[in-house]
XYZ file of C-alpha atoms in Angstrom:
88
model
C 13.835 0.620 34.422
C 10.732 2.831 34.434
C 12.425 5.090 31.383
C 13.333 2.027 29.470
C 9.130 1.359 29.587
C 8.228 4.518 29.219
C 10.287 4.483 25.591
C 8.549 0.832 24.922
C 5.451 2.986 25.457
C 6.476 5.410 22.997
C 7.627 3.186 19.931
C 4.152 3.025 18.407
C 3.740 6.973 18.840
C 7.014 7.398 17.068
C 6.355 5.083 14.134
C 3.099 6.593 13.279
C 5.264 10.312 13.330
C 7.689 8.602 11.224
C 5.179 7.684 8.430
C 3.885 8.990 5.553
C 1.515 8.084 2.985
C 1.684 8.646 -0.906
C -0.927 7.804 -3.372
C -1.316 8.527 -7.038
C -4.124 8.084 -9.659
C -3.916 6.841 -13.222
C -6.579 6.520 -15.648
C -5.737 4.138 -17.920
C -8.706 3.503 -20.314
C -11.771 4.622 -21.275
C -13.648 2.344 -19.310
C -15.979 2.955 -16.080
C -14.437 2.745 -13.011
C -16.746 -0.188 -12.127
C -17.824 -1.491 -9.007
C -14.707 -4.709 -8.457
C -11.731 -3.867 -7.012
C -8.416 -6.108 -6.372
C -4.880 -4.931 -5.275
C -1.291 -6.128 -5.065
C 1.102 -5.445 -2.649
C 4.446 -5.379 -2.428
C 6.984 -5.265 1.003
C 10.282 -5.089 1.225
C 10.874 -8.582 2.413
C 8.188 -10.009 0.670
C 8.583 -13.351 -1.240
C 5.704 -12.619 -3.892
C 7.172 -8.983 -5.340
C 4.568 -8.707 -8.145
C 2.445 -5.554 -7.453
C 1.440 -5.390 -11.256
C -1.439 -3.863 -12.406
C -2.303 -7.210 -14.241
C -1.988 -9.161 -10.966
C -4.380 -7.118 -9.028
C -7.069 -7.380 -11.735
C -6.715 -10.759 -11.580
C -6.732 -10.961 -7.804
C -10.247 -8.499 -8.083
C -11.742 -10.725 -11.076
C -11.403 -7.632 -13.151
C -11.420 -8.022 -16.848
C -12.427 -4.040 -17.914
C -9.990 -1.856 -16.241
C -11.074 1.481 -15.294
C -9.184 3.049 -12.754
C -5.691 2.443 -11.558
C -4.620 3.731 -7.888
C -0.763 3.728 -6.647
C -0.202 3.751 -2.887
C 2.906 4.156 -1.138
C 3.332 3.736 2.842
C 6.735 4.766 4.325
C 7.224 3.434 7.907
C 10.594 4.990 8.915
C 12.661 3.902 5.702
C 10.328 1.138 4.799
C 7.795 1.214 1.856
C 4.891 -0.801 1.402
C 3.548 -0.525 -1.862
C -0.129 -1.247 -2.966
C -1.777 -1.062 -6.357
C -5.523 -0.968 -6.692
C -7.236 -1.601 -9.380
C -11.082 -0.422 -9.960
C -13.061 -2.008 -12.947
C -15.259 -4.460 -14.433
């Protein structure tokens, strides 16, 4: 019994080992990178899959896009996706 909470203890250790982070860069126009930001996300059992570049400038209020950030999150074999969007 004591081992059994002992590895309960441990799952959150092991997930943060497990991860990994990966996170690109992308400018798109010759705009400023601006002060607004909005993102999209996208899981892998997520209803809403739209983690467009168009969707998180509309979620931000951004009409000038200046900057364009892909983020990937791996926990174990799962990704999260995020995409960030910097403007005007």
């Amino acid at each position: 019994m004591k081992r059994k909470i002992k590895m309960l203890m441990l799952a959150p250790v092991a997930a943060l080992a497990f991860s990994s982070c990966v996170s690109q860069y992308h400018m798109v126009t010759d705009n400023p990178v601006g002060n607004k930001v909005g993102t999209a996300k996208l899981k892998i059992f997520a209803k809403d899959a739209d983690m467009s570049i168009e969707k998180a400038a509309k979620n931000g209020g951004i009409t000038k896009i200046g900057l364009v950030q892909v983020k990937t999150t791996y926990y174990f074999i799962f990704p999260v996706s995020k995409t960030i969007v910097y403007g005007e």
